[in-house]
Coordinates of N, CA and C in Angstrom, one line a residue:
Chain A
X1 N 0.9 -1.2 0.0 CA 0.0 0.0 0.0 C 0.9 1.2 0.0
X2 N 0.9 2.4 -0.9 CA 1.3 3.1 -0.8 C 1.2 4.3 0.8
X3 N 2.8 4.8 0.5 CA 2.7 5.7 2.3 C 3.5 7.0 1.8
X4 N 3.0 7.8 2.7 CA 3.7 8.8 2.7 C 5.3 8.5 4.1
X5 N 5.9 8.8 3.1 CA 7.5 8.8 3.8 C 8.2 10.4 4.6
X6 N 8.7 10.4 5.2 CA 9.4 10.9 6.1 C 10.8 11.2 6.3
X7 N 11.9 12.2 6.3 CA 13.4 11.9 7.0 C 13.6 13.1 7.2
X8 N 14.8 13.2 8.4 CA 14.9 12.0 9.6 C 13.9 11.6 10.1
X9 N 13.9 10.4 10.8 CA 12.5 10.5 11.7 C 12.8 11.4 13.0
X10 N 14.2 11.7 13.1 CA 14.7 12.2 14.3 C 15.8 13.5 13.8
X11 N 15.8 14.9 14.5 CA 16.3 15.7 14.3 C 16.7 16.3 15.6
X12 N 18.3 16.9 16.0 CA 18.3 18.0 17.3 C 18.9 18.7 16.4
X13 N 19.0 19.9 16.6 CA 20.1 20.9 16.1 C 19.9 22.2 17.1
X14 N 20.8 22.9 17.1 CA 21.2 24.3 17.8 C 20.0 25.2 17.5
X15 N 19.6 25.8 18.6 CA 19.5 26.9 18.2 C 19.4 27.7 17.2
X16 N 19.0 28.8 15.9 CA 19.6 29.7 15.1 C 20.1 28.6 13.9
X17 N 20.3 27.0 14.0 CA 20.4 26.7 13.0 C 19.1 26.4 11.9
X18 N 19.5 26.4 10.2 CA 18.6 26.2 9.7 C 18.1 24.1 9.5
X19 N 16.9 24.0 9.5 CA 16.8 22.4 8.9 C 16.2 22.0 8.0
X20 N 15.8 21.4 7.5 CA 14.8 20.7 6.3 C 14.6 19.8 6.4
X21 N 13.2 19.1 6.9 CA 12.1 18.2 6.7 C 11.8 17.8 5.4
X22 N 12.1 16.6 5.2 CA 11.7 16.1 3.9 C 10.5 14.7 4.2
X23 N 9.9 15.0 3.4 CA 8.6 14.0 2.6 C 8.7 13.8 1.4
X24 N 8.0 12.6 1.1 CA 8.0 11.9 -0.3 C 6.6 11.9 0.1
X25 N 5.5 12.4 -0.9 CA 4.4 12.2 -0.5 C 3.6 11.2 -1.0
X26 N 2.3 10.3 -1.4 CA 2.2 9.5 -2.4 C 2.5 9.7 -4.0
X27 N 2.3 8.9 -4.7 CA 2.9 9.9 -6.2 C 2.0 10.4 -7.1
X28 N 0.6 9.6 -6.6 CA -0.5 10.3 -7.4 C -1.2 11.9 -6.9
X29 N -0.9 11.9 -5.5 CA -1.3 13.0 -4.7 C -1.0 14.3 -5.1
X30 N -1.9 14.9 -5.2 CA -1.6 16.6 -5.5 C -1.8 17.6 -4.7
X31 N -2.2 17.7 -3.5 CA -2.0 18.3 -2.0 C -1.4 18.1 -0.8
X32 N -0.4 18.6 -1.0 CA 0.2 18.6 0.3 C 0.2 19.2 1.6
X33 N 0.6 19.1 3.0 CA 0.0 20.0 4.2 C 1.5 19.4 4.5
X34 N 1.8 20.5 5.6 CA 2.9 20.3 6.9 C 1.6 20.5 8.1
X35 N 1.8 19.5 9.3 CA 1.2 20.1 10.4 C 2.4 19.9 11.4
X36 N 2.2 20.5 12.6 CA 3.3 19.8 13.4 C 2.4 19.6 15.1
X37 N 2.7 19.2 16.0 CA 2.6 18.5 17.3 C 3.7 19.1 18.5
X38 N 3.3 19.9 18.7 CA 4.1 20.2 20.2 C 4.0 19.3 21.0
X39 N 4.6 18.6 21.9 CA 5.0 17.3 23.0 C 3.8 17.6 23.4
X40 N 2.6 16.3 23.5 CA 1.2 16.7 24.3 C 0.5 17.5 24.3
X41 N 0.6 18.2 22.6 CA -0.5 19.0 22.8 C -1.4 18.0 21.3
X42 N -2.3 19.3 20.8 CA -3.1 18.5 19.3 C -1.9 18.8 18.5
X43 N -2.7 18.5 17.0 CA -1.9 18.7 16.2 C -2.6 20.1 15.0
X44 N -1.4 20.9 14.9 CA -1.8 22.3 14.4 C -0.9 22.5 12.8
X45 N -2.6 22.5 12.1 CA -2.2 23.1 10.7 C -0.9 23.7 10.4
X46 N 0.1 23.9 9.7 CA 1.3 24.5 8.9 C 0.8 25.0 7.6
X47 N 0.5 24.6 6.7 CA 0.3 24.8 5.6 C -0.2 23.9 4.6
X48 N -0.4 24.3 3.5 CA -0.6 23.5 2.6 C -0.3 24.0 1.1
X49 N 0.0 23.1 0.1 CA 0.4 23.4 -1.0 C 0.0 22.1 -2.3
X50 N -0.2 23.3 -3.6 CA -0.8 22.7 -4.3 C -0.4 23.3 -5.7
X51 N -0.5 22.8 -6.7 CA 0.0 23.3 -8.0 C 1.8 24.3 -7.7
X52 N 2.4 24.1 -6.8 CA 3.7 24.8 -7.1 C 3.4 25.6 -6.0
X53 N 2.5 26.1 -5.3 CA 2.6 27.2 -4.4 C 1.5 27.2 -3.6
X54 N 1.7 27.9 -2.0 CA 1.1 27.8 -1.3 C 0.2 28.3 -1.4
X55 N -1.0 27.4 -0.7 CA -2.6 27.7 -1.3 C -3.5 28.2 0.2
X56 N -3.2 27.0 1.1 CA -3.3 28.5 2.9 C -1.8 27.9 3.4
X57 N -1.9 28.6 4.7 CA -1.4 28.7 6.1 C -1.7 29.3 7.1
X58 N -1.0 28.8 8.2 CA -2.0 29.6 9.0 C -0.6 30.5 9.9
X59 N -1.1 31.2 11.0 CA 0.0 32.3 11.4 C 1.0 32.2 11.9
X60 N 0.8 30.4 12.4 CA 2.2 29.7 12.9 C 3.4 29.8 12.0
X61 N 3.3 29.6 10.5 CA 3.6 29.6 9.5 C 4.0 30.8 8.5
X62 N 5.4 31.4 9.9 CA 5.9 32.9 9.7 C 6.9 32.6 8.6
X63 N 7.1 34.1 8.6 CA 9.0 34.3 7.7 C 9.6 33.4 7.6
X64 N 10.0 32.8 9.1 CA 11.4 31.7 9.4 C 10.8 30.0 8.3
X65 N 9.6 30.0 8.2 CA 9.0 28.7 7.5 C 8.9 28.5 6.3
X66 N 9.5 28.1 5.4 CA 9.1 28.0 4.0 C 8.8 26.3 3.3
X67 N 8.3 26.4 2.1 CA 8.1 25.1 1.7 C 8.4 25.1 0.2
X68 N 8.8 24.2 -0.2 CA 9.3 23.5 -1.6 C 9.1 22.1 -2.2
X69 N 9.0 22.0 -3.3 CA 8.6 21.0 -4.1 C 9.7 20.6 -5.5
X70 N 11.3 20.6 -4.8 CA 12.3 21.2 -5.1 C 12.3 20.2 -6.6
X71 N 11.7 18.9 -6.5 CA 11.5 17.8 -7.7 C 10.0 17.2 -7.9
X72 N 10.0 15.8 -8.6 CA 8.8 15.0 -8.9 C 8.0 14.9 -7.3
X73 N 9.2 14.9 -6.5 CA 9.0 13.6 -5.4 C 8.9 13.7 -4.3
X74 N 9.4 14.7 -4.0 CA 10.0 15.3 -2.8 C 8.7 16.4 -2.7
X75 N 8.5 16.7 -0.8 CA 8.2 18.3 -0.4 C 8.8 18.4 1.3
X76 N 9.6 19.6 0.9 CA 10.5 19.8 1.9 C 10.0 21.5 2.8
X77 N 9.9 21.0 3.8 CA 9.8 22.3 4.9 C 11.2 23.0 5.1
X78 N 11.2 24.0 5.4 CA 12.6 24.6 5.8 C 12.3 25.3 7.0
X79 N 13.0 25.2 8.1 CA 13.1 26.1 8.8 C 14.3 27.1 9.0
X80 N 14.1 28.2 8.6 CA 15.5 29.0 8.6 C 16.2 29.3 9.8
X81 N 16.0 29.8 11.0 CA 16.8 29.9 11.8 C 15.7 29.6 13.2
X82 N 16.4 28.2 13.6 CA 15.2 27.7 14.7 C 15.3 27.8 15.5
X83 N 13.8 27.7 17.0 CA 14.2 28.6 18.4 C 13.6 27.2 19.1
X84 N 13.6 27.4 20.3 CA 13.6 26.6 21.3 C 12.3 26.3 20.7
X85 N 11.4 27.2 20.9 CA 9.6 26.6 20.4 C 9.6 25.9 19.9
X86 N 10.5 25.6 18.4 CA 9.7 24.7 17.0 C 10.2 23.4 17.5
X87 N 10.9 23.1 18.3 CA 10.4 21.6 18.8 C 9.5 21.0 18.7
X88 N 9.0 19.8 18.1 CA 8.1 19.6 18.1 C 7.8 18.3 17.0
X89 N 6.6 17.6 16.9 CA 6.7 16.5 15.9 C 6.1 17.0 14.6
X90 N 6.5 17.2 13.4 CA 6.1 17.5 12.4 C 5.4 15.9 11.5
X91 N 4.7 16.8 10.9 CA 4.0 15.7 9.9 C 4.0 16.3 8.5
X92 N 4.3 15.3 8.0 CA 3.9 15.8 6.4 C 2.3 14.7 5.8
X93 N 1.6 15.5 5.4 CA 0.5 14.6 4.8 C 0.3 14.6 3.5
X94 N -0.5 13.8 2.1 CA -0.6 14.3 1.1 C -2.6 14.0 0.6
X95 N -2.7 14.5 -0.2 CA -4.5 13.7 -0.7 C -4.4 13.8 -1.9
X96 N -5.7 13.3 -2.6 CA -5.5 13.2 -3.7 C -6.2 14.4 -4.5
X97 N -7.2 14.4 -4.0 CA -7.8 15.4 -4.4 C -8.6 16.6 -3.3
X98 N -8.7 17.7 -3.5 CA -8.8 18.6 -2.5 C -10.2 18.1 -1.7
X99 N -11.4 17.6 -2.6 CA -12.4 17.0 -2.0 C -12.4 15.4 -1.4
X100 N -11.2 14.9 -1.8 CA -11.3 13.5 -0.7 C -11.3 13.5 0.8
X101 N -11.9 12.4 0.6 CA -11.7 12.5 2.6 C -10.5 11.8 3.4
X102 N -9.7 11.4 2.8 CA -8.9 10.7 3.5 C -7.4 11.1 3.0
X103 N -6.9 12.3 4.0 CA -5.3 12.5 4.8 C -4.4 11.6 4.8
X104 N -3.8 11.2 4.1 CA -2.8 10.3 4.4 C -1.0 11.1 5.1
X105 N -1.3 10.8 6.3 CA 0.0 11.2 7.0 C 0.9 10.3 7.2
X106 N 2.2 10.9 6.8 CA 3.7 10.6 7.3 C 3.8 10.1 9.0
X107 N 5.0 9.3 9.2 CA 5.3 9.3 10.4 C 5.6 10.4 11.2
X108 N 6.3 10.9 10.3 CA 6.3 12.3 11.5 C 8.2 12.2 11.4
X109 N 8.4 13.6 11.6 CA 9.8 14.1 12.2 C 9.8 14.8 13.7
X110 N 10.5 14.0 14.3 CA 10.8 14.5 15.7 C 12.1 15.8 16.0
X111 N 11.6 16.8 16.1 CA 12.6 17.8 15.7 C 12.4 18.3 17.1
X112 N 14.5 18.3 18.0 CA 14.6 19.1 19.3 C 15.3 19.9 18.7
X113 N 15.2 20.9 19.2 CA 16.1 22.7 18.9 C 16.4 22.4 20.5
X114 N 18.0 22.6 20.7 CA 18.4 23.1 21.8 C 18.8 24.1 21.9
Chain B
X1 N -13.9 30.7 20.1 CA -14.2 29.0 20.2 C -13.6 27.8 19.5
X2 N -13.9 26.8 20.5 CA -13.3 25.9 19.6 C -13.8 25.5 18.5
X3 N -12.9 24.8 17.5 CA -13.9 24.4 16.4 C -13.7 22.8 16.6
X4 N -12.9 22.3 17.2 CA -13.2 20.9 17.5 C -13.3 20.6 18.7
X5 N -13.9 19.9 19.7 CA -14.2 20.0 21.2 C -13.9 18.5 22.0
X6 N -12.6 17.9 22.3 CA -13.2 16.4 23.1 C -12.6 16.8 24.2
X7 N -13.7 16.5 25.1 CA -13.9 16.6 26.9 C -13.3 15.8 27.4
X8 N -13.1 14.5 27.2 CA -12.3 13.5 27.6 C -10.8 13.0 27.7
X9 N -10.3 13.9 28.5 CA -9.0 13.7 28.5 C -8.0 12.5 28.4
X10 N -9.0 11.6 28.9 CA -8.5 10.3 29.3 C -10.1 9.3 29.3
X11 N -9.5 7.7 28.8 CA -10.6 7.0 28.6 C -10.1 5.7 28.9
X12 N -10.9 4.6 29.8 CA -10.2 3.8 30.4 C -11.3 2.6 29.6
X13 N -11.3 1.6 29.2 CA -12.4 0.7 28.4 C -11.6 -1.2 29.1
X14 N -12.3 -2.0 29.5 CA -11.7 -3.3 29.5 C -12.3 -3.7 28.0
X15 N -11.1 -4.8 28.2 CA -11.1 -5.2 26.6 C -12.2 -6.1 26.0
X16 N -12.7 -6.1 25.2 CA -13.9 -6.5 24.8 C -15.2 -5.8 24.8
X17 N -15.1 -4.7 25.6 CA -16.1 -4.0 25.6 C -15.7 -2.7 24.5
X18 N -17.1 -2.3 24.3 CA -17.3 -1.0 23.6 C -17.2 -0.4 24.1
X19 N -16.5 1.6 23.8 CA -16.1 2.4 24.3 C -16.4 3.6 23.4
X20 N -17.2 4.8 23.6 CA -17.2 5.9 23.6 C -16.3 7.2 23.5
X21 N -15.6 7.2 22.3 CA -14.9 8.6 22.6 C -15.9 10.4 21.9
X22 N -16.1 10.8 22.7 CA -16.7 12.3 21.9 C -15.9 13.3 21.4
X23 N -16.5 13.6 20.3 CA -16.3 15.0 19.3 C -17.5 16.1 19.5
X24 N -17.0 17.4 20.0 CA -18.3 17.8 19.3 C -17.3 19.2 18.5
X25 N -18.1 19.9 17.4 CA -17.6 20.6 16.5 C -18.5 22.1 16.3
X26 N -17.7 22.6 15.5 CA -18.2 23.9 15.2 C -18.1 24.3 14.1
X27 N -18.7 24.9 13.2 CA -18.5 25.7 12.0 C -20.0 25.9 11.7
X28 N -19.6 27.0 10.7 CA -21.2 27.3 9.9 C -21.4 27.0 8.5
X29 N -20.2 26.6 8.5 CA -20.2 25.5 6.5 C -21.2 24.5 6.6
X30 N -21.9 24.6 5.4 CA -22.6 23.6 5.5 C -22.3 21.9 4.6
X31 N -21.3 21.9 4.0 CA -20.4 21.1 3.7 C -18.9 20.8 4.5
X32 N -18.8 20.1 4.8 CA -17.6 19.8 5.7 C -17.2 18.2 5.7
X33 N -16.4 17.6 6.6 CA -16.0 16.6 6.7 C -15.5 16.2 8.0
X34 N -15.8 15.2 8.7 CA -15.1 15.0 10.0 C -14.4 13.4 10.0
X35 N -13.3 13.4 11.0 CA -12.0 12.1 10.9 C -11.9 12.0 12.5
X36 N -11.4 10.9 12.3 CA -10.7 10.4 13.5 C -9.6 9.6 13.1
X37 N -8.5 9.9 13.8 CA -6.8 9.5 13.7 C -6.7 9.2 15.1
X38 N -5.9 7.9 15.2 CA -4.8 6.7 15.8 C -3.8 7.1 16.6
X39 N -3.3 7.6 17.3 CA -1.8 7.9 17.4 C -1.5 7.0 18.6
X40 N -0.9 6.2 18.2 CA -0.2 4.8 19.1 C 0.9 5.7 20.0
X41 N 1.8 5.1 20.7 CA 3.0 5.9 21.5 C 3.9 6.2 20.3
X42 N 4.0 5.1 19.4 CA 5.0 5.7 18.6 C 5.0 6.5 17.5
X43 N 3.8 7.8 17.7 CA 3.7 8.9 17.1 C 3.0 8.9 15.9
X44 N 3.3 7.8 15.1 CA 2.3 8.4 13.7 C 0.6 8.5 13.7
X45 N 0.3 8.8 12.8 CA -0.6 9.5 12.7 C -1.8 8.2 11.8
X46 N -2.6 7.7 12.7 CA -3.6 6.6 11.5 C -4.8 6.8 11.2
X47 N -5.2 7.0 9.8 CA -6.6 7.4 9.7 C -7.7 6.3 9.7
X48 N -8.5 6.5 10.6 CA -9.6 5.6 10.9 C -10.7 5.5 10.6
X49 N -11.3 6.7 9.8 CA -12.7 6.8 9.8 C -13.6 8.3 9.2
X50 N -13.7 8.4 8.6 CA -14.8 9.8 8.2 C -16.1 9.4 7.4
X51 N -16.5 11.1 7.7 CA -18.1 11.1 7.8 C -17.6 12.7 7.0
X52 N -19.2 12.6 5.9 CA -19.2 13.7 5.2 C -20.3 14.3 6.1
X53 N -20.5 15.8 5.5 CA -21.6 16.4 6.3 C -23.1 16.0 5.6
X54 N -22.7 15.5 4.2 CA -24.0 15.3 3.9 C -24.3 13.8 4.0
X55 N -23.3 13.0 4.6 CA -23.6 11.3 4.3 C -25.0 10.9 5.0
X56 N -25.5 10.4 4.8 CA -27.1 10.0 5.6 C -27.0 9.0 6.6
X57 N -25.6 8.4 6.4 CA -25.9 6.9 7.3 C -24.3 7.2 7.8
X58 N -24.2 6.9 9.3 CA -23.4 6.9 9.8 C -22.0 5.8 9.4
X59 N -20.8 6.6 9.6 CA -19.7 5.8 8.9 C -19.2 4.7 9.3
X60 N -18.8 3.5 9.1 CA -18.4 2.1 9.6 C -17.1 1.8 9.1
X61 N -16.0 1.5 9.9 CA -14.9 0.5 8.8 C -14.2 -0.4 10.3
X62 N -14.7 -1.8 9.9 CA -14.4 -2.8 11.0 C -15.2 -2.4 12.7
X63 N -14.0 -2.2 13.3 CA -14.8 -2.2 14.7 C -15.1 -0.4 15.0
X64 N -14.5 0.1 13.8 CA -15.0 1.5 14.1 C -16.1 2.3 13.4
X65 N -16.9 3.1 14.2 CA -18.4 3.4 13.5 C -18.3 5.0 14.3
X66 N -18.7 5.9 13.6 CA -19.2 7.2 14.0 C -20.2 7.2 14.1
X67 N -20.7 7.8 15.5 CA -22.0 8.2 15.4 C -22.4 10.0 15.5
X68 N -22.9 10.2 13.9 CA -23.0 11.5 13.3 C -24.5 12.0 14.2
X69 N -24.5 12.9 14.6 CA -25.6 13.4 15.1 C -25.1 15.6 15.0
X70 N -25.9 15.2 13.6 CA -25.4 17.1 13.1 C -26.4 17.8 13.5
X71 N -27.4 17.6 14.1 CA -28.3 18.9 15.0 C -27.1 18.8 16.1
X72 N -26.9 18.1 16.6 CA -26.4 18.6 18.1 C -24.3 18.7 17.8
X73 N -24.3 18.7 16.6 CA -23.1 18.8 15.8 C -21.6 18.1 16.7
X74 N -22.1 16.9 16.8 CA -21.0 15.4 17.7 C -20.8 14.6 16.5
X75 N -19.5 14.1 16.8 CA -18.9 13.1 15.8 C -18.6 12.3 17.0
X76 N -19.2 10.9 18.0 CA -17.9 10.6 18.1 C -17.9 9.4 17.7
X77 N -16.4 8.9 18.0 CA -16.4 7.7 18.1 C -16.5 6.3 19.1
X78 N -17.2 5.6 17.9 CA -17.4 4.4 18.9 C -16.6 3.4 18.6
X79 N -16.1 2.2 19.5 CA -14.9 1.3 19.3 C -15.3 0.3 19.8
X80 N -15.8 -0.7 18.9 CA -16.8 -2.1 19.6 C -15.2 -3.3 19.8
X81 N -16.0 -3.9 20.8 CA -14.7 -5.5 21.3 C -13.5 -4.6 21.1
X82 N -13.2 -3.8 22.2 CA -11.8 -3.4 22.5 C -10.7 -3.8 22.5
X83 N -9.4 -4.0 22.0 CA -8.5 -4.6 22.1 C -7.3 -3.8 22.8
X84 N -6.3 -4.7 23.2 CA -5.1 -4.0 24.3 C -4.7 -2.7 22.9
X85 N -4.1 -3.5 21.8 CA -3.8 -2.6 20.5 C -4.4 -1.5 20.7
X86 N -5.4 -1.0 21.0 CA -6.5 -0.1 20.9 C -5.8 1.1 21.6
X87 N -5.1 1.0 22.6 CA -4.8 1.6 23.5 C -3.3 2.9 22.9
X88 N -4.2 4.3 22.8 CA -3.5 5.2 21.9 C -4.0 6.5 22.4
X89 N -3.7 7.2 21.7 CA -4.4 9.0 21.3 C -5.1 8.7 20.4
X90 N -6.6 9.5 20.7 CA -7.0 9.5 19.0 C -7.5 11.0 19.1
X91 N -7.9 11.5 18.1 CA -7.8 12.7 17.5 C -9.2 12.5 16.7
X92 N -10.0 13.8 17.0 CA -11.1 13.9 15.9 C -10.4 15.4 15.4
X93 N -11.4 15.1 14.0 CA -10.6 16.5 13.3 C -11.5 16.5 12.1
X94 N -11.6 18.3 11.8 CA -12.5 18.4 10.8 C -11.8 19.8 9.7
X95 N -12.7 19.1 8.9 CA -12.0 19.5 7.1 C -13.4 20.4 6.8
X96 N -13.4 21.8 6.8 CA -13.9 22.6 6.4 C -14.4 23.1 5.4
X97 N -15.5 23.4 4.2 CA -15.1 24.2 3.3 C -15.0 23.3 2.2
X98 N -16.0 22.3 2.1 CA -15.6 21.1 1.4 C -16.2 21.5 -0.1
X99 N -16.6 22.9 -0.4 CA -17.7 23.3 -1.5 C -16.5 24.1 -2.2
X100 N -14.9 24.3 -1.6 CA -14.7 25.1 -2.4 C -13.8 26.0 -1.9
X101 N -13.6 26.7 -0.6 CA -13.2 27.3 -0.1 C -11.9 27.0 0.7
X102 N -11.7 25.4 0.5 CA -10.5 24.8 1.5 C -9.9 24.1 0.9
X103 N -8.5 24.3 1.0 CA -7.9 22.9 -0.1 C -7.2 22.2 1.2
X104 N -8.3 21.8 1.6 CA -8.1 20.7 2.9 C -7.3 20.3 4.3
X105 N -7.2 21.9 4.5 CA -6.6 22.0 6.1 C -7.5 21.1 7.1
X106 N -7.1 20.5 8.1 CA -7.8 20.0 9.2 C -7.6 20.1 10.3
X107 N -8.4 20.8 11.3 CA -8.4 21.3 12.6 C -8.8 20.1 13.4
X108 N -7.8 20.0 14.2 CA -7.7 19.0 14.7 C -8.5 19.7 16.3
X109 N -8.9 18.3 17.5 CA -9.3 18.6 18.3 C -7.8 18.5 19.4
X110 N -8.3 17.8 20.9 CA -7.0 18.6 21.8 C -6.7 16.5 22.0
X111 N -7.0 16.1 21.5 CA -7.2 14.5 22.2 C -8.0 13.3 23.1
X112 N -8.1 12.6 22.8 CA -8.6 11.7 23.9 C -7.6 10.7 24.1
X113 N -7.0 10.2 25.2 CA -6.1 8.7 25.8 C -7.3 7.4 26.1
X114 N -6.8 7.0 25.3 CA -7.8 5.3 25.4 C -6.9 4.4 26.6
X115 N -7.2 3.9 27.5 CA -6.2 3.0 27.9 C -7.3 1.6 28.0
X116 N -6.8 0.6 27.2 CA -7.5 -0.7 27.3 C -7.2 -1.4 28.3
X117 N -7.7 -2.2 29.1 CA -7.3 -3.1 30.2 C -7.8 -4.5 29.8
X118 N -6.5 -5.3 30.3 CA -6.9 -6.4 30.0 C -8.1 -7.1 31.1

């Protein structure tokens, strides 16, 4: 069965450093979302993208956040310069169509900022 | 306000029995969609189940069934012959805007903990 993939599943980096979350989403899928998970809390919208560019986000999803679809296969989050906050479990999800009902999410990236 | 609501912080079920978890929701779309997701300890994310706003008959797949009741706007779920497996986060969450207006964000609620007992 097709899955949406994930790497690292595990990330720490510094402070002020930049990182990139990568997904492979399914290959028929043509919408993509980032959400992410703060330790025990829900899980909160990031964005979403579709034809080449972002279609919403929401306010979490400042300056420091961007996203790319840099090939066929790939969609990568970037965070530019990270703070203690963005810790947190990221997900990448994909659908197939903007009216389906079923999200298919990634495992998730576990990202510590020290 | 919230737009997704579950009260139940925590939910304790012995195994074999059915168990109740609630959703209740918010919006003034009158097309939408509502889900429930899995989350085991080891974090990913499983999708288990949706209900459209216009489906007529409540949604079923295996031992899981929503019970839609859109006057009083609750999704939850129900989880017949409980198993230890069972025992997770799950998450109701709803997809907005289904006429047009959303290219399928989902607002998720705060959680429910299942703990099954043998």
């Amino acid at each position: 069965e097709p899955e949406v993939t994930q790497t690292p599943s595990h990330q720490v980096t510094q402070m002020g450093q930049e990182v990139i979350l990568r997904c492979v989403p399914i290959s028929n899928h043509l919408y993509f979302y980032w959400y992410r998970q703060i330790l025990g809390q829900k899980v909160e919208f990031l964005v979403s993208f579709y034809n080449n560019e972002i279609s919403e986000k929401s306010e979490i999803f400042d300056d420091q956040f961007s996203v790319e679809r840099p090939d066929g296969s790939n969609f990568t989050l970037k965070i530019r310069s990270t703070k203690l906050e963005d810790s947190a479990m990221y997900f990448c999800a994909s659908s197939e169509r903007r009216g389906q009902e079923t999200q298919y999410f990634g495992p998730g990236t576990r990202l510590l900022v020290l | 306000a919230q737009k997704i609501t579950q009260t139940q912080p925590g939910m304790f079920v012995q195994e074999k029995e059915a168990v109740t978890l609630d959703c209740t929701y918010d919006t003034s779309d009158q097309s939408y969609g509502l889900f429930w997701y899995k989350q085991p300890s080891s974090g990913e994310m499983i999708f288990l189940i949706y209900q459209g706003s216009y489906d007529e008959q409540n949604a079923t797949e295996g031992r899981y069934s929503l019970n839609f009741q859109k006057a009083r706007k609750s999704a939850n779920l129900v989880i017949s012959a409980s198993q230890l497996g069972d025992s997770a986060m799950y998450f109701c969450a709803m997809r907005e805007g289904l006429g047009g207006t959303s290219y399928g964000k989902l607002t998720f609620g705060q959680g429910t903990i299942l703990t099954v007992h043998p």
